XYZ file of C-alpha atoms in Angstrom:
551
model
C 12.117 -9.622 1.471
C 11.684 -10.613 -2.188
C 11.202 -8.336 -5.247
C 7.621 -9.620 -5.440
C 7.021 -7.964 -2.043
C 7.965 -4.563 -3.470
C 5.582 -4.055 -6.405
C 2.875 -5.925 -8.370
C 3.563 -7.463 -11.759
C 1.606 -4.866 -13.765
C 3.406 -1.579 -14.457
C 1.732 1.843 -14.416
C 3.967 3.663 -16.905
C 7.373 4.164 -18.556
C 10.040 6.816 -18.051
C 10.510 9.273 -20.924
C 12.385 12.442 -21.841
C 15.202 14.047 -19.871
C 16.079 12.086 -16.726
C 18.014 13.612 -13.808
C 19.624 11.880 -10.835
C 16.899 13.029 -8.456
C 13.948 13.526 -10.807
C 12.197 11.859 -13.736
C 8.862 11.837 -15.574
C 6.773 9.015 -16.936
C 3.645 8.547 -19.035
C 0.894 6.931 -16.973
C -0.706 3.780 -18.353
C -4.399 3.875 -17.352
C -5.374 0.923 -15.151
C -8.906 -0.075 -14.261
C -8.562 0.120 -10.494
C -5.661 2.546 -9.902
C -5.863 6.324 -10.107
C -2.436 7.778 -9.342
C -2.216 11.017 -7.351
C 0.451 13.272 -5.896
C 2.182 11.904 -2.766
C 1.933 8.290 -4.027
C 5.054 6.116 -3.932
C 6.359 4.359 -7.044
C 9.338 2.040 -7.643
C 11.629 1.222 -10.559
C 14.283 -1.420 -11.172
C 17.865 -0.256 -10.743
C 19.791 0.137 -14.058
C 22.707 -1.922 -12.689
C 21.274 -4.404 -10.179
C 17.710 -4.751 -11.435
C 14.781 -5.763 -9.241
C 16.933 -6.596 -6.198
C 17.838 -2.920 -5.711
C 14.582 -1.041 -6.415
C 14.560 2.756 -6.584
C 11.820 4.514 -4.583
C 10.293 7.782 -5.812
C 7.377 10.013 -4.872
C 4.884 11.566 -7.275
C 5.058 15.350 -6.822
C 3.088 16.596 -9.825
C 0.600 15.398 -12.439
C -0.193 17.057 -15.761
C -2.052 16.330 -18.988
C -0.293 16.506 -22.340
C -2.282 16.843 -25.533
C -0.910 15.017 -28.573
C -2.309 15.813 -32.022
C -1.609 13.892 -35.233
C -3.111 14.126 -38.739
C -5.668 11.472 -37.874
C -6.499 11.880 -34.165
C -6.072 13.884 -30.967
C -5.252 12.263 -27.609
C -4.454 13.302 -24.039
C -1.817 11.539 -21.955
C -1.127 12.003 -18.245
C 2.440 12.743 -17.173
C 3.691 12.132 -13.628
C 6.708 14.031 -12.286
C 8.588 12.168 -9.550
C 11.340 12.970 -7.079
C 13.722 10.158 -6.202
C 13.787 9.294 -2.484
C 16.505 6.637 -2.641
C 17.025 2.952 -3.240
C 17.199 -0.184 -1.113
C 19.173 -3.425 -1.378
C 16.989 -6.492 -0.785
C 19.885 -8.945 -0.805
C 20.317 -8.520 2.966
C 16.760 -8.715 4.394
C 17.865 -7.923 7.963
C 19.443 -4.614 7.008
C 17.646 -2.518 4.380
C 18.773 1.119 4.557
C 17.672 3.753 2.052
C 20.697 4.766 -0.049
C 21.146 7.913 -2.101
C 20.875 7.282 -5.855
C 23.939 8.659 -7.658
C 22.980 7.979 -11.276
C 19.820 8.507 -13.352
C 17.444 5.750 -14.391
C 17.182 4.889 -18.074
C 14.414 6.288 -20.288
C 11.965 3.515 -21.065
C 12.250 1.955 -17.573
C 8.963 0.513 -16.302
C 7.391 2.220 -13.277
C 5.307 0.320 -10.703
C 3.048 1.355 -7.843
C 4.739 0.497 -4.527
C 3.051 -2.087 -2.318
C 1.750 -0.631 0.939
C 3.451 -3.312 3.052
C 6.824 -2.494 1.469
C 6.523 1.256 2.137
C 5.375 0.599 5.708
C 8.310 -1.766 6.297
C 10.837 0.795 5.026
C 9.519 3.526 7.330
C 9.583 1.205 10.349
C 13.362 0.911 10.081
C 16.256 3.014 11.315
C 18.538 4.921 8.965
C 20.967 1.990 9.230
C 18.229 -0.271 7.861
C 17.407 -2.314 10.961
C 13.781 -2.723 12.158
C 12.925 -0.292 14.971
C 12.516 -2.198 18.233
C 11.817 0.790 20.478
C 9.289 2.594 18.314
C 6.739 5.166 19.454
C 3.560 5.444 17.377
C 2.708 9.122 16.879
C 0.311 8.960 13.933
C 0.497 8.704 10.165
C 2.009 10.380 7.152
C -0.166 13.416 6.458
C -1.407 12.182 3.082
C -2.893 8.816 2.198
C -1.103 6.817 -0.491
C -2.570 4.603 -3.199
C -1.781 0.934 -2.620
C -1.451 -1.910 -5.136
C -5.239 -2.428 -5.089
C -5.992 1.206 -5.849
C -7.205 1.886 -2.304
C -6.118 4.940 -0.265
C -4.064 3.731 2.709
C -2.441 5.356 5.723
C 1.270 4.864 6.385
C 2.051 4.659 10.110
C 4.674 7.037 11.482
C 7.054 5.939 14.234
C 10.043 7.507 15.927
C 12.671 5.835 18.074
C 12.185 6.091 21.846
C 15.947 6.022 22.368
C 16.473 8.875 19.922
C 13.734 11.015 21.494
C 15.077 10.751 25.061
C 18.700 11.207 23.991
C 18.079 14.505 22.211
C 16.430 17.780 23.113
C 13.245 18.539 21.193
C 10.909 21.433 20.448
C 7.168 21.578 19.709
C 6.502 24.804 17.819
C 3.089 26.047 16.711
C 0.661 28.912 17.133
C -2.185 28.532 19.627
C -5.035 26.178 18.790
C -3.239 23.871 16.360
C -2.549 20.841 18.528
C 0.542 21.376 20.693
C -1.115 19.855 23.762
C -2.417 16.921 21.719
C 1.026 16.128 20.288
C 2.796 16.417 23.647
C 0.113 14.256 25.301
C 0.580 11.555 22.649
C 4.350 11.631 23.218
C 3.859 11.367 26.995
C 1.416 8.467 26.607
C 3.813 6.545 24.371
C 6.909 7.098 26.535
C 5.237 6.406 29.882
C 3.005 3.527 28.819
C 5.569 1.569 26.808
C 8.821 2.277 28.639
C 7.918 3.573 32.153
C 10.408 6.380 31.608
C 10.272 9.210 34.200
C 8.509 12.339 32.924
C 8.244 15.794 34.485
C 5.910 18.433 33.010
C 6.148 22.096 33.994
C 2.576 23.114 33.142
C 2.040 26.865 32.820
C -1.598 26.679 31.698
C -3.168 23.699 33.464
C -3.324 21.723 30.205
C -2.201 18.250 31.278
C -4.374 17.264 34.262
C -6.072 14.492 32.271
C -2.928 12.661 31.130
C -3.153 8.975 31.984
C -6.936 8.732 32.318
C -8.640 7.311 29.242
C -11.712 8.871 27.662
C -12.985 5.316 27.432
C -11.625 1.853 28.078
C -9.045 0.958 25.428
C -8.192 -2.718 25.201
C -4.613 -2.292 23.988
C -3.850 0.775 26.080
C -4.069 0.020 29.816
C -2.359 3.234 31.085
C 0.088 1.365 33.287
C 1.767 4.472 34.686
C 1.109 6.770 37.618
C 0.256 10.477 37.310
C 0.819 12.961 40.140
C -0.042 16.661 40.039
C 1.866 19.091 42.271
C 1.699 22.810 43.007
C 2.620 25.424 45.618
C 0.426 27.635 47.778
C 0.798 30.965 45.870
C 0.839 33.031 49.063
C 3.550 30.969 50.752
C 5.716 30.761 47.650
C 5.312 34.529 47.105
C 6.714 35.158 50.575
C 9.456 32.565 50.057
C 10.567 34.121 46.746
C 9.895 37.685 47.923
C 7.431 38.285 45.076
C 4.729 40.902 45.651
C 1.171 39.742 45.080
C -1.615 42.005 43.857
C -2.387 44.861 46.236
C -5.594 43.987 48.066
C -6.354 47.413 49.501
C -8.284 48.563 46.407
C -10.693 45.628 46.468
C -13.557 44.606 48.672
C -13.536 41.119 50.095
C -16.327 39.079 48.519
C -18.181 36.961 51.050
C -20.628 34.587 49.383
C -22.987 32.634 51.576
C -26.517 33.316 50.382
C -28.109 34.163 47.040
C -28.814 37.806 47.914
C -25.121 38.431 48.622
C -24.304 37.010 45.222
C -26.843 39.114 43.311
C -25.564 42.313 44.945
C -21.984 41.657 43.877
C -22.279 40.081 40.431
C -21.559 43.345 38.597
C -18.536 44.168 40.745
C -17.168 40.634 40.434
C -17.589 40.768 36.646
C -15.553 43.962 36.540
C -12.813 42.349 38.609
C -12.604 39.134 36.583
C -13.133 40.328 33.018
C -10.329 41.888 30.990
C -11.940 42.026 27.540
C -15.251 41.731 25.699
C -15.050 37.938 25.339
C -14.563 37.537 29.096
C -17.568 39.766 29.864
C -19.808 37.851 27.449
C -18.651 34.518 28.864
C -19.276 35.631 32.448
C -22.762 36.908 31.594
C -23.571 33.539 30.007
C -22.255 31.678 33.047
C -24.126 33.925 35.513
C -27.463 33.577 33.693
C -26.893 29.835 33.237
C -26.270 29.386 36.969
C -29.208 31.533 38.091
C -31.767 29.976 35.713
C -30.784 26.383 35.022
C -29.418 25.700 38.507
C -31.952 27.660 40.584
C -33.395 24.536 42.199
C -29.936 23.232 43.032
C -28.992 26.526 44.668
C -32.010 26.370 46.969
C -32.156 22.637 47.653
C -28.477 21.862 48.145
C -27.363 25.262 49.452
C -24.490 25.601 46.996
C -22.981 29.069 46.764
C -23.542 30.600 43.289
C -19.877 31.559 43.229
C -18.822 27.942 43.709
C -21.306 26.854 41.059
C -19.764 29.322 38.595
C -16.341 27.848 39.304
C -17.706 24.331 38.814
C -19.257 25.346 35.495
C -15.921 26.778 34.358
C -14.193 23.564 35.426
C -16.757 21.492 33.531
C -16.152 23.482 30.322
C -12.384 23.102 30.674
C -12.461 19.388 31.484
C -15.047 18.284 28.927
C -12.559 19.021 26.113
C -13.397 20.376 22.691
C -13.111 23.944 21.486
C -16.551 25.159 22.582
C -19.026 24.135 25.279
C -22.249 22.864 23.629
C -24.488 24.090 26.499
C -23.309 27.680 26.935
C -21.317 28.306 23.740
C -18.295 29.450 25.758
C -14.871 28.684 24.305
C -12.680 26.391 26.408
C -9.711 28.789 26.346
C -11.888 31.642 27.689
C -13.176 29.402 30.493
C -9.606 28.385 31.324
C -8.535 32.037 31.599
C -11.496 32.931 33.821
C -10.956 29.878 35.995
C -7.357 30.920 36.553
C -8.458 34.419 37.601
C -11.114 33.047 39.972
C -8.564 30.781 41.624
C -6.168 33.714 41.934
C -8.853 35.769 43.706
C -9.417 32.988 46.213
C -5.735 32.292 46.736
C -4.931 35.986 47.200
C -7.686 36.316 49.774
C -9.963 38.568 47.708
C -12.780 36.038 47.855
C -13.648 34.585 51.238
C -15.526 31.306 51.656
C -14.550 30.264 55.157
C -12.265 30.966 58.080
C -9.873 28.101 57.332
C -7.624 28.658 54.290
C -8.136 24.989 53.363
C -11.913 25.426 53.396
C -12.173 26.446 49.749
C -10.690 23.212 48.391
C -12.833 21.049 50.684
C -15.910 23.132 49.881
C -15.284 22.776 46.162
C -14.958 18.991 46.340
C -18.075 18.723 48.498
C -20.019 21.069 46.207
C -19.030 19.043 43.145
C -20.280 15.843 44.785
C -23.578 17.504 45.692
C -23.976 18.968 42.210
C -23.393 15.588 40.567
C -25.834 13.983 42.980
C -28.473 16.611 42.195
C -28.229 16.050 38.446
C -27.546 12.326 38.553
C -24.154 12.800 36.926
C -20.984 10.836 37.531
C -18.106 13.049 38.721
C -15.341 13.500 36.153
C -12.600 11.012 37.164
C -9.334 12.548 38.321
C -6.010 10.990 37.339
C -4.492 12.027 40.621
C -5.249 14.500 43.403
C -3.292 17.723 43.133
C -0.776 17.774 45.975
C 0.063 21.175 47.434
C 3.626 20.880 48.731
C 5.444 23.336 51.014
C 7.947 25.324 48.977
C 10.605 24.865 51.663
C 10.490 21.071 51.350
C 10.416 20.691 47.543
C 11.911 17.223 46.987
C 12.623 16.079 43.400
C 13.122 12.497 44.619
C 9.362 12.162 45.116
C 8.524 13.707 41.749
C 10.947 11.972 39.360
C 10.470 8.201 39.442
C 10.269 5.316 36.999
C 6.709 4.713 35.795
C 5.520 8.134 36.963
C 4.386 11.264 35.134
C 4.714 14.297 37.409
C 2.879 17.484 36.456
C 3.787 20.704 38.247
C 0.892 23.118 37.828
C 1.464 26.875 37.970
C -1.561 27.760 35.836
C -3.196 30.063 38.390
C -0.016 31.973 39.316
C 0.782 35.487 38.124
C 3.222 35.770 35.196
C 6.027 36.982 37.443
C 5.406 34.213 39.945
C 5.325 31.603 37.164
C 8.798 32.633 36.029
C 10.217 32.588 39.544
C 8.648 29.238 40.444
C 9.777 27.690 37.142
C 13.340 28.816 37.869
C 13.203 27.374 41.383
C 11.757 23.996 40.341
C 14.059 23.455 37.343
C 17.123 24.419 39.367
C 16.166 21.871 42.048
C 15.669 19.160 39.403
C 19.008 19.914 37.749
C 20.938 19.800 41.036
C 19.191 16.591 42.146
C 20.141 14.888 38.873
C 23.707 16.245 39.066
C 24.041 14.693 42.533
C 22.583 11.382 41.339
C 19.521 11.586 43.583
C 17.046 11.096 40.708
C 17.190 9.098 37.449
C 17.385 10.646 33.978
C 14.021 11.983 32.821
C 12.044 13.590 29.993
C 11.336 17.236 30.841
C 8.463 19.109 29.166
C 8.312 22.906 29.587
C 4.965 24.201 28.339
C 4.876 27.837 27.176
C 8.614 28.333 27.583
C 8.615 31.550 25.528
C 6.681 33.212 28.386
C 9.570 32.507 30.778
C 12.511 33.885 28.814
C 12.274 37.400 30.281
C 13.530 36.066 33.631
C 17.348 36.316 33.777
C 17.687 33.580 36.408
C 15.461 31.261 34.368
C 17.696 31.764 31.334
C 20.725 30.708 33.359
C 18.971 27.519 34.481
C 17.660 26.634 31.022
C 21.098 27.154 29.477
C 22.564 24.702 31.991
C 19.832 22.173 31.271
C 20.302 22.466 27.511
C 24.107 22.511 27.586
C 24.619 19.760 30.148
C 21.276 17.958 30.188
C 22.013 15.219 27.652
C 25.179 14.277 29.527
C 22.978 13.829 32.614
C 20.223 11.996 30.666
C 17.853 14.958 30.926
C 15.992 15.417 27.645
C 14.308 18.829 27.409
C 11.159 19.246 25.296
C 10.308 22.931 24.789
C 6.723 23.801 23.846
C 6.380 27.273 22.357
C 4.045 29.446 20.284
C 6.903 31.696 19.165
C 10.171 30.005 18.153
C 11.712 33.446 17.557
C 11.568 34.097 21.316
C 13.602 30.962 22.108
C 15.979 31.301 19.164
C 18.942 31.412 21.550
C 18.508 27.718 22.407
C 16.465 26.538 19.419
C 19.585 25.471 17.534
C 20.312 22.909 20.258
C 16.958 21.196 19.810
C 17.829 18.046 17.849
C 14.236 17.098 16.977
C 11.711 19.729 15.930
C 7.949 19.271 15.596
C 6.747 22.269 13.591
C 3.054 23.059 13.219
C 1.281 26.063 11.771
C 3.063 29.407 12.178
C 2.141 32.777 10.657
C 4.432 35.247 12.402
C 7.194 36.409 10.023
C 9.833 36.477 12.772
C 8.965 32.907 13.761
C 9.211 31.700 10.163
C 12.489 33.528 9.575
C 14.182 31.860 12.531
C 13.431 28.440 10.973
C 14.974 29.239 7.584
C 18.302 27.701 8.518
C 16.829 24.312 9.417
C 14.012 24.085 6.851
C 14.113 24.511 3.100
C 12.076 27.128 1.269
C 9.668 24.464 -0.005
C 8.776 23.295 3.513
C 8.690 26.853 4.850
C 5.988 27.789 2.328
C 3.758 24.953 3.574
C 3.888 25.848 7.279
C 1.311 28.723 7.176
C -1.129 26.410 5.357
C -0.989 23.490 7.787
C -4.108 22.260 9.564
C -4.839 21.280 13.156
C -2.827 18.206 14.157
C -0.442 18.415 11.184
C 3.298 18.636 11.818
C 6.607 18.644 10.024
C 9.085 16.472 11.928
C 12.691 17.494 11.360
C 16.051 16.388 12.740
C 15.417 12.653 13.157
C 18.744 10.823 12.902
C 17.283 7.308 12.920
C 14.475 7.895 10.423
C 15.177 6.453 6.938
C 14.791 9.864 5.255
C 16.865 12.967 5.947
C 14.304 15.553 4.834
C 11.427 16.776 7.076
C 8.384 14.485 7.171
C 4.806 15.789 7.245
C 2.591 13.802 9.613
C -0.875 13.813 11.144
C -0.857 13.043 14.867
C -3.086 10.277 16.199
C -5.899 11.039 18.629
C -4.790 11.244 22.234
C -6.196 8.532 24.465
C -6.122 10.629 27.649
C -9.087 12.732 28.702
C -7.852 16.329 28.455
């Protein structure tokens, strides 16, 4: 790399006034095609080594200064910059970012940094070598002005090796992109490196991983996705967990339309827990009975099954809100979980065989799609219901495979007990060398911490996991609830948080300046902290790329 690759020949200003080691100001020289803004990168020649050791700085503030003389009045723009570091171009193979230990000289020319130079620097490790195992997660949150005056995105990469050799945490309140970020990470790891991945999915969020929304030329999805679960009744008996008492409820038997109409009100009462649920159910019921009336008669589909299919459609179509009914996806997901629980607990009866419901649902979906001329939503893999007694990690942790264990429809108590059982089996299988090292995602981990046995298992995984090549990624809405193990998470992805307790528990790892920004962050924006191979030591604010999977 030559000095001419770092900045153009025309300068954009000169340093003036008091100059500190990590901060300086300069008067901006107006250029025809460049309008400088905060977050832009600038470079200066080093006072000792000149253009071969350029100093990199970031514009953090802009202000206007009025100057008045006896003859005229003028306004000049002042840019305040923070020094990031400097690089040595004399060894092009190794270009680390060094700390600057002396101030630049007043009068030094300031140049806009070339986009290619900035991109090259951030595609290197902290030692200065180009990243060979990089994962593309998105871009720096703010666009930067390039040498042509155009706003440009700077790609953001992290090292695959660093990610799977540290524990990590994804921390954000609901609705601000946790699932999107984790999906992007899974896509990158599985598609580029075939590394084994296991996802403990508490909310049924990851069924669509590995199936593209559309054909992507450079993203073939060359990994396998399997979805597993337990029969809730059998696992309840196995773990000695009591299921909901059925004596207070009537069994709902849906076969014809009249049966359905008689029991709609009672079913609504059973399913709904708040006003939003009631409104959503009323919309679904009226939608089914009006829009799908001909389908009900012609294809003999039970209205109950059609309601479940509508809920599934809303969940699987993605987006925040269904355009046809106006129902929010998260409300549909909650209702769908309750409906499944009713069926699995035997409160809703659709046939004599306990396997009838699943077969009936698949058949009903095919008939519904046929009636409306729609193509069924493609599945990435059929959910496999495995006997709890024969849970075998060797089938679920393999190279080139993403395994998703779904407990979304289980009760909260059962979720905690099943999570403990599954993670304990995985840990012991890895300890005995029966399975390879793997990347473990635990979605909604803060909901599991009230289980004493789960805490024992998670402590073992966190304390001994890295030695066994098990990298734990904890996904949580409330970092304060997992504070006991949060300090052992080497890499932290921090999105929007408002809870005071959550913000307070991050004070030790984030500075006050970053902490103030967290409540103002948007959907898909993250601070990434704790990267040991990234050129910069301070947290980096990024915007995550769009996920390619259909979720």
